[in-house]
Short mmCIF file of C-alpha atoms (C1' of nucleotides) in Angstrom, two decimals:
data_model
loop_
_atom_site.label_atom_id
_atom_site.label_comp_id
_atom_site.label_asym_id
_atom_site.label_seq_id
_atom_site.Cartn_x
_atom_site.Cartn_y
_atom_site.Cartn_z
CA MET A 803 0.00 0.00 0.00
CA ALA A 804 2.36 2.62 1.33
CA SER A 805 1.99 6.00 -0.30
CA ASP A 806 -0.19 5.40 -3.35
CA GLN A 807 1.62 8.39 -4.73
CA THR A 808 2.90 6.61 -7.81
CA ARG A 809 -0.42 4.96 -8.41
CA SER A 810 -2.41 8.17 -8.49
CA ALA A 811 0.25 10.00 -10.45
CA ILE A 812 -0.15 7.38 -13.16
CA LEU A 813 -3.93 7.63 -13.08
CA ALA A 814 -3.86 11.40 -13.34
CA ALA A 815 -1.29 11.46 -16.13
CA ALA A 816 -3.08 8.76 -18.08
CA GLU A 817 -6.44 10.46 -17.79
CA ARG A 818 -5.02 13.79 -18.91
CA LEU A 819 -3.22 12.32 -21.92
CA TYR A 820 -6.15 10.16 -22.98
CA ALA A 821 -8.52 13.09 -22.69
CA ASP A 822 -6.24 15.26 -24.79
CA ARG A 823 -4.99 12.90 -27.45
CA GLY A 824 -7.27 9.88 -27.40
CA PHE A 825 -6.42 6.28 -26.69
CA GLY A 826 -4.99 5.68 -30.12
CA ASP A 827 -1.66 7.37 -29.79
CA VAL A 828 -0.83 7.49 -26.12
CA THR A 829 1.74 4.90 -25.12
CA LEU A 830 2.71 3.67 -21.70
CA ARG A 831 5.98 5.52 -22.15
CA ASP A 832 4.10 8.75 -22.71
CA ILE A 833 2.17 8.18 -19.51
CA VAL A 834 5.12 7.35 -17.29
CA ALA A 835 7.03 10.33 -18.69
CA GLU A 836 4.11 12.61 -17.84
CA ALA A 837 3.80 11.07 -14.38
CA ASN A 838 7.53 11.00 -13.73
CA VAL A 839 7.52 7.37 -12.73
CA ASN A 840 9.26 4.28 -13.98
CA LEU A 841 7.88 2.35 -16.92
CA ALA A 842 7.43 -0.86 -14.95
CA ALA A 843 5.31 0.93 -12.36
CA VAL A 844 2.23 0.66 -14.55
CA ASN A 845 2.36 -3.10 -14.72
CA TYR A 846 3.28 -3.31 -11.07
CA HIS A 847 0.34 -1.23 -9.88
CA PHE A 848 -2.29 -2.10 -12.45
CA GLY A 849 -1.26 -5.37 -14.03
CA SER A 850 -1.60 -4.20 -17.60
CA LYS A 851 -2.39 -1.20 -19.75
CA ASP A 852 -5.93 -2.41 -20.33
CA GLU A 853 -6.57 -2.72 -16.61
CA LEU A 854 -5.34 0.81 -16.12
CA ILE A 855 -7.80 2.07 -18.70
CA ALA A 856 -10.57 -0.03 -17.24
CA GLU A 857 -10.01 1.30 -13.73
CA LEU A 858 -9.97 4.84 -15.04
CA PHE A 859 -13.22 4.30 -16.90
CA VAL A 860 -15.03 2.50 -14.09
CA THR A 861 -14.14 5.21 -11.61
CA ARG A 862 -15.27 8.04 -13.85
CA SER A 863 -18.32 6.20 -15.06
CA ILE A 864 -19.55 5.68 -11.52
CA ALA A 865 -18.83 9.30 -10.64
CA LEU A 866 -20.73 10.63 -13.65
CA ASN A 867 -23.71 8.38 -13.04
CA ARG A 868 -23.75 9.42 -9.42
CA GLU A 869 -23.67 13.08 -10.39
CA ARG A 870 -26.53 12.67 -12.81
CA LEU A 871 -28.63 10.67 -10.41
CA ALA A 872 -27.99 13.09 -7.57
CA GLU A 873 -29.39 15.89 -9.71
CA LEU A 874 -32.36 13.75 -10.61
CA LYS A 875 -33.04 12.69 -7.03
CA ALA A 876 -32.80 16.26 -5.83
CA ALA A 877 -35.40 17.27 -8.38
CA GLU A 878 -37.64 14.38 -7.45
CA GLU A 879 -37.57 15.23 -3.78
CA GLN A 880 -38.47 18.83 -4.22
CA GLY A 881 -40.84 18.12 -7.11
CA GLY A 882 -42.94 15.59 -5.24
CA GLY A 883 -41.47 12.54 -6.93
CA ARG A 884 -42.44 13.58 -10.43
CA PRO A 885 -40.20 16.33 -11.76
CA PRO A 886 -41.02 17.90 -15.13
CA ILE A 887 -39.35 16.57 -18.23
CA ASP A 888 -36.96 19.46 -18.74
CA VAL A 889 -35.52 19.02 -15.27
CA ILE A 890 -34.92 15.35 -15.92
CA LEU A 891 -33.15 16.03 -19.18
CA ARG A 892 -31.06 18.75 -17.58
CA ALA A 893 -29.86 16.21 -15.04
CA LEU A 894 -28.95 13.89 -17.89
CA VAL A 895 -26.95 16.21 -20.13
CA GLY A 896 -25.94 18.96 -17.73
CA PRO A 897 -23.02 17.32 -15.94
CA THR A 898 -21.22 16.29 -19.12
CA LEU A 899 -21.82 19.57 -20.92
CA ARG A 900 -20.66 21.61 -17.96
CA GLY A 901 -17.55 19.47 -17.64
CA CYS A 902 -16.55 19.63 -21.28
CA LEU A 903 -17.50 23.10 -22.48
CA GLY A 904 -17.02 26.59 -21.17
CA PRO A 905 -13.75 28.44 -20.65
CA ALA A 906 -10.90 26.14 -21.64
CA ASN A 907 -9.05 26.52 -18.38
CA GLN A 908 -11.83 25.13 -16.23
CA ARG A 909 -12.87 22.11 -18.24
CA SER A 910 -12.78 18.89 -16.32
CA THR A 911 -10.29 16.27 -17.36
CA ALA A 912 -12.69 13.63 -16.11
CA ALA A 913 -15.53 14.75 -18.36
CA ARG A 914 -13.27 15.01 -21.38
CA PHE A 915 -11.92 11.57 -20.68
CA MET A 916 -15.44 10.17 -20.60
CA ILE A 917 -16.23 11.74 -23.95
CA ARG A 918 -13.13 10.14 -25.41
CA ALA A 919 -14.25 6.84 -23.98
CA SER A 920 -17.67 7.26 -25.55
CA ILE A 921 -16.08 7.87 -28.94
CA GLU A 922 -13.05 5.64 -29.29
CA SER A 923 -14.32 2.21 -28.48
CA VAL A 924 -11.27 0.48 -27.05
CA PRO A 925 -11.68 -3.15 -25.89
CA PRO A 926 -11.34 -2.77 -22.10
CA ILE A 927 -14.00 -0.08 -22.11
CA ARG A 928 -16.35 -1.83 -24.46
CA ARG A 929 -16.68 -4.69 -22.01
CA ILE A 930 -17.81 -2.42 -19.20
CA LYS A 931 -20.04 -0.15 -21.18
CA ASN A 932 -23.15 -2.27 -20.90
CA ARG A 933 -23.80 -0.96 -17.43
CA GLU A 934 -24.58 2.41 -18.96
CA ILE A 935 -27.74 0.93 -20.39
CA ASP A 936 -29.13 0.27 -16.93
CA HIS A 937 -28.24 3.78 -15.88
CA LEU A 938 -30.05 5.31 -18.85
CA ARG A 939 -33.09 3.21 -18.13
CA LYS A 940 -33.55 5.05 -14.85
CA PHE A 941 -33.82 8.28 -16.79
CA ALA A 942 -36.20 6.71 -19.25
CA ALA A 943 -38.38 5.67 -16.32
CA ALA A 944 -38.40 9.19 -14.91
CA MET A 945 -39.26 10.56 -18.34
CA ARG A 946 -42.12 8.13 -18.66
CA ARG A 947 -43.55 9.34 -15.37
CA ALA A 948 -43.26 12.94 -16.53
CA LEU A 949 -44.88 12.22 -19.87
CA PRO A 950 -47.38 9.42 -19.23
CA ASN A 951 -49.13 9.95 -22.55
CA ARG A 952 -46.05 9.32 -24.67
CA SER A 953 -45.21 5.90 -26.00
CA ASP A 954 -42.05 4.17 -24.93
CA GLU A 955 -40.72 4.59 -28.44
CA GLU A 956 -41.07 8.35 -28.23
CA ILE A 957 -39.42 8.41 -24.81
CA TYR A 958 -36.41 6.50 -26.03
CA TRP A 959 -36.02 8.61 -29.14
CA GLY A 960 -36.20 11.73 -27.04
CA LEU A 961 -33.57 10.44 -24.63
CA HIS A 962 -31.42 9.37 -27.56
CA PHE A 963 -31.64 12.71 -29.33
CA ALA A 964 -30.87 14.63 -26.18
CA LEU A 965 -27.66 12.70 -25.72
CA ALA A 966 -26.96 13.07 -29.43
CA MET A 967 -27.08 16.85 -29.31
CA ALA A 968 -25.07 17.06 -26.12
CA HIS A 969 -22.29 14.73 -27.19
CA HIS A 970 -22.09 16.03 -30.73
CA THR A 971 -21.85 19.58 -29.45
CA ILE A 972 -18.90 18.59 -27.31
CA ARG A 973 -17.18 16.59 -30.02
CA GLU A 974 -17.68 19.11 -32.79
CA SER A 975 -17.53 22.33 -30.82
CA GLU A 976 -14.48 23.44 -32.72
CA ARG A 977 -16.10 22.83 -36.07
CA LEU A 978 -19.28 24.62 -35.03
CA THR A 979 -17.28 27.65 -33.97
CA LYS A 980 -15.43 27.68 -37.26
CA LEU A 981 -18.55 27.06 -39.32
CA SER A 982 -20.50 29.80 -37.64
CA GLU A 983 -17.52 32.13 -37.56
CA GLY A 984 -17.95 32.53 -33.83
CA LYS A 985 -21.65 33.35 -33.99
CA CYS A 986 -22.44 30.29 -31.89
CA ASP A 987 -21.11 30.99 -28.42
CA LEU A 988 -19.62 27.77 -27.13
CA ASP A 989 -18.55 29.35 -23.84
CA ASP A 990 -22.11 29.95 -22.71
CA VAL A 991 -22.60 26.50 -21.22
CA ASP A 992 -25.92 27.22 -19.57
CA GLY A 993 -27.25 28.59 -22.83
CA ILE A 994 -26.20 25.42 -24.61
CA ILE A 995 -27.80 23.22 -21.98
CA GLU A 996 -31.07 25.13 -22.34
CA ARG A 997 -30.82 24.83 -26.10
CA VAL A 998 -30.31 21.07 -25.99
CA VAL A 999 -32.93 20.49 -23.33
CA GLY A 1000 -35.40 22.83 -25.01
CA MET A 1001 -35.01 21.07 -28.31
CA ALA A 1002 -35.45 17.62 -26.79
CA VAL A 1003 -38.48 18.70 -24.77
CA MET A 1004 -40.00 20.21 -27.88
CA GLY A 1005 -39.67 16.93 -29.70
CA LEU A 1006 -41.09 15.00 -26.79
CA THR A 1007 -44.10 17.21 -26.18
CA ALA A 1008 -44.95 18.25 -29.73
CA GLY A 1009 -48.63 18.03 -30.49
CA LYS A 1010 -49.67 17.34 -26.93
CA ALA A 1011 -49.92 19.67 -23.97
CA GLU A 1012 -49.62 17.33 -21.04
CA SER A 1013 -46.83 18.71 -18.94
CA LYS A 1014 -47.42 21.38 -16.37
CA THR A 1015 -44.22 23.01 -17.52
CA PRO A 1016 -44.37 23.30 -21.28
CA ALA A 1017 -41.21 23.14 -23.36
CA LYS A 1018 -38.97 26.09 -22.97
CA VAL A 1019 -38.69 27.06 -26.59
CA ALA A 1020 -35.37 28.17 -28.08
CA ALA A 1021 -33.24 28.79 -25.08
CA ARG A 1022 -31.98 32.11 -23.83
CA MET B 852 -0.78 1.76 -65.19
CA ALA B 853 -1.65 -1.60 -66.58
CA SER B 854 -4.55 -3.30 -64.82
CA ASP B 855 -5.19 -1.25 -61.69
CA GLN B 856 -6.52 -4.50 -60.35
CA THR B 857 -4.20 -4.62 -57.36
CA ARG B 858 -4.73 -0.96 -56.61
CA SER B 859 -8.49 -1.17 -56.44
CA ALA B 860 -8.38 -4.45 -54.55
CA ILE B 861 -6.38 -2.69 -51.88
CA LEU B 862 -8.75 0.25 -51.78
CA ALA B 863 -11.78 -1.98 -51.48
CA ALA B 864 -10.28 -4.18 -48.80
CA ALA B 865 -9.00 -1.23 -46.80
CA GLU B 866 -12.35 0.54 -46.93
CA ARG B 867 -14.21 -2.55 -45.82
CA LEU B 868 -11.86 -3.27 -42.91
CA TYR B 869 -11.72 0.34 -41.76
CA ALA B 870 -15.50 0.60 -41.90
CA ASP B 871 -15.90 -2.58 -39.87
CA ARG B 872 -13.16 -2.31 -37.31
CA GLY B 873 -11.98 1.30 -37.29
CA PHE B 874 -8.57 2.70 -38.10
CA GLY B 875 -7.13 1.77 -34.74
CA ASP B 876 -6.64 -1.92 -35.19
CA VAL B 877 -6.40 -2.55 -38.90
CA THR B 878 -2.83 -3.15 -40.04
CA LEU B 879 -1.39 -3.15 -43.52
CA ARG B 880 -1.02 -6.90 -43.18
CA ASP B 881 -4.74 -7.23 -42.51
CA ILE B 882 -5.47 -5.22 -45.61
CA VAL B 883 -3.20 -7.11 -47.98
CA ALA B 884 -4.50 -10.41 -46.64
CA GLU B 885 -8.08 -9.31 -47.31
CA ALA B 886 -7.12 -8.06 -50.76
CA ASN B 887 -4.96 -11.07 -51.61
CA VAL B 888 -2.02 -8.95 -52.64
CA ASN B 889 1.56 -8.65 -51.50
CA LEU B 890 2.47 -6.50 -48.53
CA ALA B 891 4.78 -4.28 -50.54
CA ALA B 892 1.99 -3.47 -52.99
CA VAL B 893 0.54 -0.83 -50.68
CA ASN B 894 3.70 1.21 -50.55
CA TYR B 895 4.28 0.68 -54.27
CA HIS B 896 0.86 1.94 -55.30
CA PHE B 897 0.15 4.52 -52.62
CA GLY B 898 3.47 5.50 -51.13
CA SER B 899 2.44 4.99 -47.51
CA LYS B 900 -0.38 3.87 -45.31
CA ASP B 901 -1.41 7.45 -44.61
CA GLU B 902 -1.64 8.26 -48.29
CA LEU B 903 -3.86 5.23 -48.78
CA ILE B 904 -6.21 6.46 -46.07
CA ALA B 905 -6.14 9.97 -47.44
CA GLU B 906 -7.03 8.83 -50.95
CA LEU B 907 -9.87 6.73 -49.59
CA PHE B 908 -11.23 9.65 -47.61
CA VAL B 909 -10.90 12.23 -50.36
CA THR B 910 -12.70 10.00 -52.83
CA ARG B 911 -15.58 9.23 -50.52
CA SER B 912 -15.79 12.75 -49.21
CA ILE B 913 -16.23 14.12 -52.70
CA ALA B 914 -18.78 11.46 -53.52
CA LEU B 915 -20.86 12.17 -50.41
CA ASN B 916 -20.77 15.90 -50.94
CA ARG B 917 -21.79 15.41 -54.56
CA GLU B 918 -24.69 13.21 -53.52
CA ARG B 919 -25.93 15.72 -50.97
CA LEU B 920 -25.59 18.65 -53.32
CA ALA B 921 -27.30 16.78 -56.15
CA GLU B 922 -30.31 16.24 -53.89
CA LEU B 923 -30.24 19.90 -52.93
CA LYS B 924 -29.92 21.14 -56.51
CA ALA B 925 -32.75 18.89 -57.64
CA ALA B 926 -34.95 20.37 -54.96
CA GLU B 927 -33.92 23.90 -55.85
CA GLU B 928 -34.72 23.45 -59.52
CA GLN B 929 -38.17 22.08 -58.95
CA GLY B 930 -38.84 24.36 -56.00
CA GLY B 931 -38.06 27.59 -57.81
CA GLY B 932 -34.65 28.10 -56.25
CA ARG B 933 -35.94 28.23 -52.70
CA PRO B 934 -36.81 24.79 -51.41
CA PRO B 935 -38.43 24.48 -47.96
CA ILE B 936 -36.27 23.81 -44.96
CA ASP B 937 -37.23 20.18 -44.50
CA VAL B 938 -36.19 19.33 -48.03
CA ILE B 939 -32.80 20.96 -47.48
CA LEU B 940 -32.22 19.04 -44.27
CA ARG B 941 -33.30 15.81 -45.89
CA ALA B 942 -30.65 16.34 -48.55
CA LEU B 943 -28.10 16.88 -45.78
CA VAL B 944 -28.76 13.86 -43.58
CA GLY B 945 -30.53 11.50 -45.98
CA PRO B 946 -27.56 10.10 -47.89
CA THR B 947 -25.56 9.15 -44.82
CA LEU B 948 -28.50 7.71 -42.92
CA ARG B 949 -29.62 5.66 -45.90
CA GLY B 950 -26.09 4.36 -46.39
CA CYS B 951 -25.49 3.38 -42.78
CA LEU B 952 -28.83 2.11 -41.48
CA GLY B 953 -31.46 -0.24 -42.74
CA PRO B 954 -31.12 -3.98 -43.37
CA ALA B 955 -27.55 -5.00 -42.57
CA ASN B 956 -26.96 -6.63 -45.91
CA GLN B 957 -27.50 -3.51 -47.95
CA ARG B 958 -25.55 -0.95 -45.99
CA SER B 959 -22.94 0.89 -47.96
CA THR B 960 -19.33 0.35 -47.09
CA ALA B 961 -18.60 3.86 -48.28
CA ALA B 962 -21.06 5.47 -45.89
CA ARG B 963 -19.86 3.39 -42.96
CA PHE B 964 -16.29 4.29 -43.78
CA MET B 965 -17.19 7.97 -43.72
CA ILE B 966 -18.79 7.62 -40.31
CA ARG B 967 -15.63 5.97 -39.03
CA ALA B 968 -13.64 8.84 -40.47
CA SER B 969 -15.89 11.34 -38.74
CA ILE B 970 -15.35 9.60 -35.40
CA GLU B 971 -11.77 8.42 -35.23
CA SER B 972 -9.73 11.43 -36.03
CA VAL B 973 -6.61 9.98 -37.64
CA PRO B 974 -3.94 12.45 -38.80
CA PRO B 975 -4.17 12.04 -42.60
CA ILE B 976 -7.90 12.67 -42.45
CA ARG B 977 -7.74 15.53 -40.01
CA ARG B 978 -5.68 17.50 -42.49
CA ILE B 979 -8.28 17.18 -45.22
CA LYS B 980 -11.36 17.66 -43.10
CA ASN B 981 -11.45 21.41 -43.31
CA ARG B 982 -13.01 21.24 -46.73
CA GLU B 983 -16.16 19.92 -45.11
CA ILE B 984 -16.74 23.32 -43.59
CA ASP B 985 -17.13 24.91 -47.00
CA HIS B 986 -19.51 22.18 -48.01
CA LEU B 987 -21.69 22.70 -44.95
CA ARG B 988 -21.75 26.43 -45.60
CA LYS B 989 -23.65 25.79 -48.80
CA PHE B 990 -26.37 24.11 -46.80
CA ALA B 991 -26.36 26.92 -44.27
CA ALA B 992 -26.88 29.35 -47.13
CA ALA B 993 -29.82 27.39 -48.48
CA MET B 994 -31.31 27.21 -44.99
CA ARG B 995 -30.95 30.96 -44.60
CA ARG B 996 -32.89 31.49 -47.81
CA ALA B 997 -35.62 29.14 -46.60
CA LEU B 998 -35.85 30.82 -43.20
CA PRO B 999 -35.02 34.49 -43.81
CA ASN B 1000 -36.32 35.54 -40.41
CA ARG B 1001 -33.95 33.35 -38.44
CA SER B 1002 -30.63 34.59 -37.19
CA ASP B 1003 -27.43 33.03 -38.43
CA GLU B 1004 -26.86 31.63 -34.98
CA GLU B 1005 -30.15 29.77 -35.08
CA ILE B 1006 -29.39 28.45 -38.55
CA TYR B 1007 -26.04 27.05 -37.51
CA TRP B 1008 -27.43 25.47 -34.37
CA GLY B 1009 -30.17 23.85 -36.41
CA LEU B 1010 -27.68 22.50 -38.93
CA HIS B 1011 -25.45 21.30 -36.12
CA PHE B 1012 -28.24 19.52 -34.26
CA ALA B 1013 -29.51 17.85 -37.42
CA LEU B 1014 -26.08 16.35 -38.05
CA ALA B 1015 -25.82 15.49 -34.35
CA MET B 1016 -28.98 13.41 -34.39
CA ALA B 1017 -28.13 11.72 -37.66
CA HIS B 1018 -24.59 10.77 -36.74
CA HIS B 1019 -25.39 9.77 -33.19
CA THR B 1020 -28.20 7.55 -34.41
CA ILE B 1021 -25.78 5.75 -36.68
CA ARG B 1022 -23.04 5.45 -34.10
CA GLU B 1023 -25.28 4.34 -31.25
CA SER B 1024 -27.90 2.42 -33.16
CA GLU B 1025 -26.98 -0.75 -31.35
CA ARG B 1026 -27.28 0.85 -27.94
CA LEU B 1027 -30.61 2.43 -28.81
CA THR B 1028 -31.98 -0.93 -29.90
CA LYS B 1029 -30.79 -2.53 -26.68
CA LEU B 1030 -32.00 0.34 -24.50
CA SER B 1031 -35.44 0.40 -26.06
CA GLU B 1032 -35.63 -3.40 -26.21
CA GLY B 1033 -36.36 -3.20 -29.92
CA LYS B 1034 -39.14 -0.65 -29.59
CA CYS B 1035 -37.18 1.81 -31.72
CA ASP B 1036 -37.13 0.38 -35.23
CA LEU B 1037 -33.68 1.05 -36.65
CA ASP B 1038 -34.49 -0.66 -39.92
CA ASP B 1039 -37.08 1.93 -40.90
CA VAL B 1040 -34.62 4.35 -42.45
CA ASP B 1041 -37.19 6.68 -43.95
CA GLY B 1042 -38.93 6.90 -40.62
CA ILE B 1043 -35.68 7.84 -38.94
CA ILE B 1044 -34.90 10.46 -41.55
CA GLU B 1045 -38.32 12.03 -41.00
CA ARG B 1046 -37.80 11.92 -37.29
CA VAL B 1047 -34.43 13.67 -37.49
CA VAL B 1048 -35.58 16.21 -40.06
CA GLY B 1049 -38.85 16.83 -38.23
CA MET B 1050 -37.05 17.47 -34.99
CA ALA B 1051 -34.56 19.85 -36.56
CA VAL B 1052 -37.25 21.74 -38.43
CA MET B 1053 -39.24 22.05 -35.25
CA GLY B 1054 -36.30 23.63 -33.50
CA LEU B 1055 -35.65 25.96 -36.38
CA THR B 1056 -39.21 27.15 -36.83
CA ALA B 1057 -40.40 27.18 -33.23
CA GLY B 1058 -42.31 30.31 -32.34
CA LYS B 1059 -42.52 31.64 -35.84
CA ALA B 1060 -44.68 30.51 -38.74
CA GLU B 1061 -42.74 31.65 -41.73
CA SER B 1062 -42.28 28.57 -43.85
CA LYS B 1063 -44.90 27.50 -46.35
CA THR B 1064 -44.29 23.94 -45.22
CA PRO B 1065 -44.49 23.86 -41.47
CA ALA B 1066 -42.52 21.30 -39.52
CA LYS B 1067 -43.72 17.79 -39.95
CA VAL B 1068 -44.31 16.93 -36.35
CA ALA B 1069 -43.32 13.55 -34.98
CA ALA B 1070 -42.48 11.58 -38.06
CA ARG B 1071 -44.33 8.60 -39.50
"C1'" DT C 1470 20.46 -2.62 13.98
"C1'" DT C 1471 18.42 -6.56 11.69
"C1'" DG C 1472 15.08 -8.57 8.77
"C1'" DC C 1473 11.38 -8.62 5.57
"C1'" DA C 1474 8.17 -7.00 2.56
"C1'" DA C 1475 6.82 -3.41 -0.66
"C1'" DT C 1476 8.29 -0.51 -4.16
"C1'" DT C 1477 11.35 1.39 -7.72
"C1'" DC C 1478 14.53 1.01 -11.31
"C1'" DA C 1479 17.38 0.00 -15.66
"C1'" DA C 1480 17.55 -3.19 -18.86
"C1'" DA C 1481 16.02 -6.61 -21.83
"C1'" DC C 1482 12.33 -9.28 -24.14
"C1'" DA C 1483 9.17 -10.82 -27.67
"C1'" DG C 1484 5.85 -9.26 -30.72
"C1'" DT C 1485 4.03 -6.11 -34.07
"C1'" DT C 1486 4.15 -2.18 -36.85
"C1'" DG C 1487 5.11 0.52 -41.41
"C1'" DT C 1488 8.60 0.66 -44.79
"C1'" DA C 1489 12.58 -0.59 -47.87
"C1'" DT C 1490 15.24 -3.76 -50.80
"C1'" DG C 1491 16.57 -6.35 -54.67
"C1'" DA C 1492 15.50 -10.18 -57.28
"C1'" DA C 1493 11.83 -12.40 -59.95
"C1'" DA C 1494 7.84 -12.29 -62.99
"C1'" DC C 1495 5.20 -10.08 -66.06
"C1'" DT C 1496 3.80 -6.93 -70.21
"C1'" DA C 1497 4.26 -4.66 -74.29
"C1'" DT C 1498 7.17 -2.64 -78.02
"C1'" DC C 1499 10.42 -3.08 -81.46
"C1'" DG D 490 12.29 -13.21 -79.54
"C1'" DA D 491 15.20 -9.75 -77.25
"C1'" DT D 492 14.63 -5.55 -74.52
"C1'" DA D 493 12.95 -1.99 -71.38
"C1'" DG D 494 9.63 -0.73 -68.11
"C1'" DT D 495 6.22 -2.00 -64.89
"C1'" DT D 496 4.51 -4.77 -61.32
"C1'" DT D 497 4.89 -8.54 -57.90
"C1'" DC D 498 7.13 -11.09 -54.40
"C1'" DA D 499 9.75 -12.90 -50.26
"C1'" DT D 500 12.39 -11.08 -47.08
"C1'" DA D 501 14.74 -7.95 -44.15
"C1'" DC D 502 14.86 -3.76 -41.42
"C1'" DA D 503 14.43 -0.40 -37.91
"C1'" DA D 504 11.36 1.53 -34.78
"C1'" DC D 505 8.05 1.08 -31.46
"C1'" DT D 506 4.75 -1.49 -28.58
"C1'" DG D 507 3.35 -3.72 -23.82
"C1'" DT D 508 5.41 -6.73 -20.65
"C1'" DT D 509 8.92 -9.16 -17.76
"C1'" DT D 510 13.00 -9.68 -15.06
"C1'" DG D 511 16.03 -9.41 -11.28
"C1'" DA D 512 18.67 -6.44 -8.80
"C1'" DA D 513 18.60 -2.10 -6.03
"C1'" DT D 514 16.27 0.79 -2.90
"C1'" DT D 515 13.03 2.08 0.39
"C1'" DG D 516 9.95 1.86 4.53
"C1'" DC D 517 8.71 -0.18 8.66
"C1'" DA D 518 8.38 -3.68 12.46
"C1'" DA D 519 10.77 -6.44 15.81
#
DNA sequence: TTGCAATTCAAACAGTTGTATGAAACTATC
DNA sequence: GATAGTTTCATACAACTGTTTGAATTGCAA
């Protein structure tokens, strides 16, 4: 056990490098150089490169799910167990968007790492990823309670599209800035969240007026 | 020059393998085995692995852009130069969705390769990708003409979200099927296209009724 | 201090990668 | 049918990968 210093230095360096450059071209030698530890330390502390990645992903995955669920639970408690749809969706996409966008200096390495993991499907992560399904189902259930008149199919498409807009905005933020010549403000995270949530709510509630809190149209 | 047989065998094999397994873990030896040619043939005909990938991407990129623009032009000619917004968006996302979804046996290798290229950002492709911006600008211009009352910012966000939903649906189609326990029919490509287009149009036209063809709400 | 386990380290290992080489086989022209 | 140019082939190469090894060092208990 001892200090754990080396161990966590490796974890931090690996997460930073993976978040920045992707899994494809980050070698163990890159990681140990960044962490200022010996090459063999990785295999000593983690067994293998894959197990290092897996531990990183499991840790962050649990943390993200916890963050999302905490936001959902908080809303359920103060909303009498049935929070409106926009609050649910905000709990789903908010944590990731806040972690990955906004001023460059305060973006979270953890969130950026998770986005990498959701893009580059490397074997050790692929094996774990199935748990995410169960996590998403909890949000689908909450959405169903908020929109009892919608079919399951509509619920799932709404959930899917909300994640689509959030993730794509993170992945292609640079391109969107370039394309729009800066007219789309990628630093206004809250604005983006409202935009994504508003859009998803609109799709989910179109044609029916069932929610007490109607879709917030076109954020900001 | 001669037969070009080897050359195109390599291109076809490489495209198929990259589309299936991504750039990360496809080696030159995998490619030449699939193509039944000698290892040295790749460097002889293309110079390097990167140049092979680049040629593949340039070819397919041009083809996809041509397909999209052809659909747009066709609509412009029969629509008097100003086609409605949903037709424009259909021309943008239709080709890729049709190529990547639907019955597994008739998916296009080319389209799946392009999705891979849009996900895994490998150096030779990254260098070329800037051209895509110019291509997307043409669609932004058409959208502006269809929705003259919308700000540029709204136009770009609409374009961005349309691509987000299309690409994410392709990338995560398996997860969506699993999550929804088959309730979301990923084989109904036209239905999906209408869903994506309908959603984007809704976001773009919310609050204002300016288009002759209002958003088709909730596809199918 | 002595002893023992945990940790670090430099070095080497075996495997795989993209690329280069030079001879062999082919193709077409004269 | 000899010749010149193109294409194929087996093989080798150098660089890089993750992993292992065994000795050195450290930290701590007796």
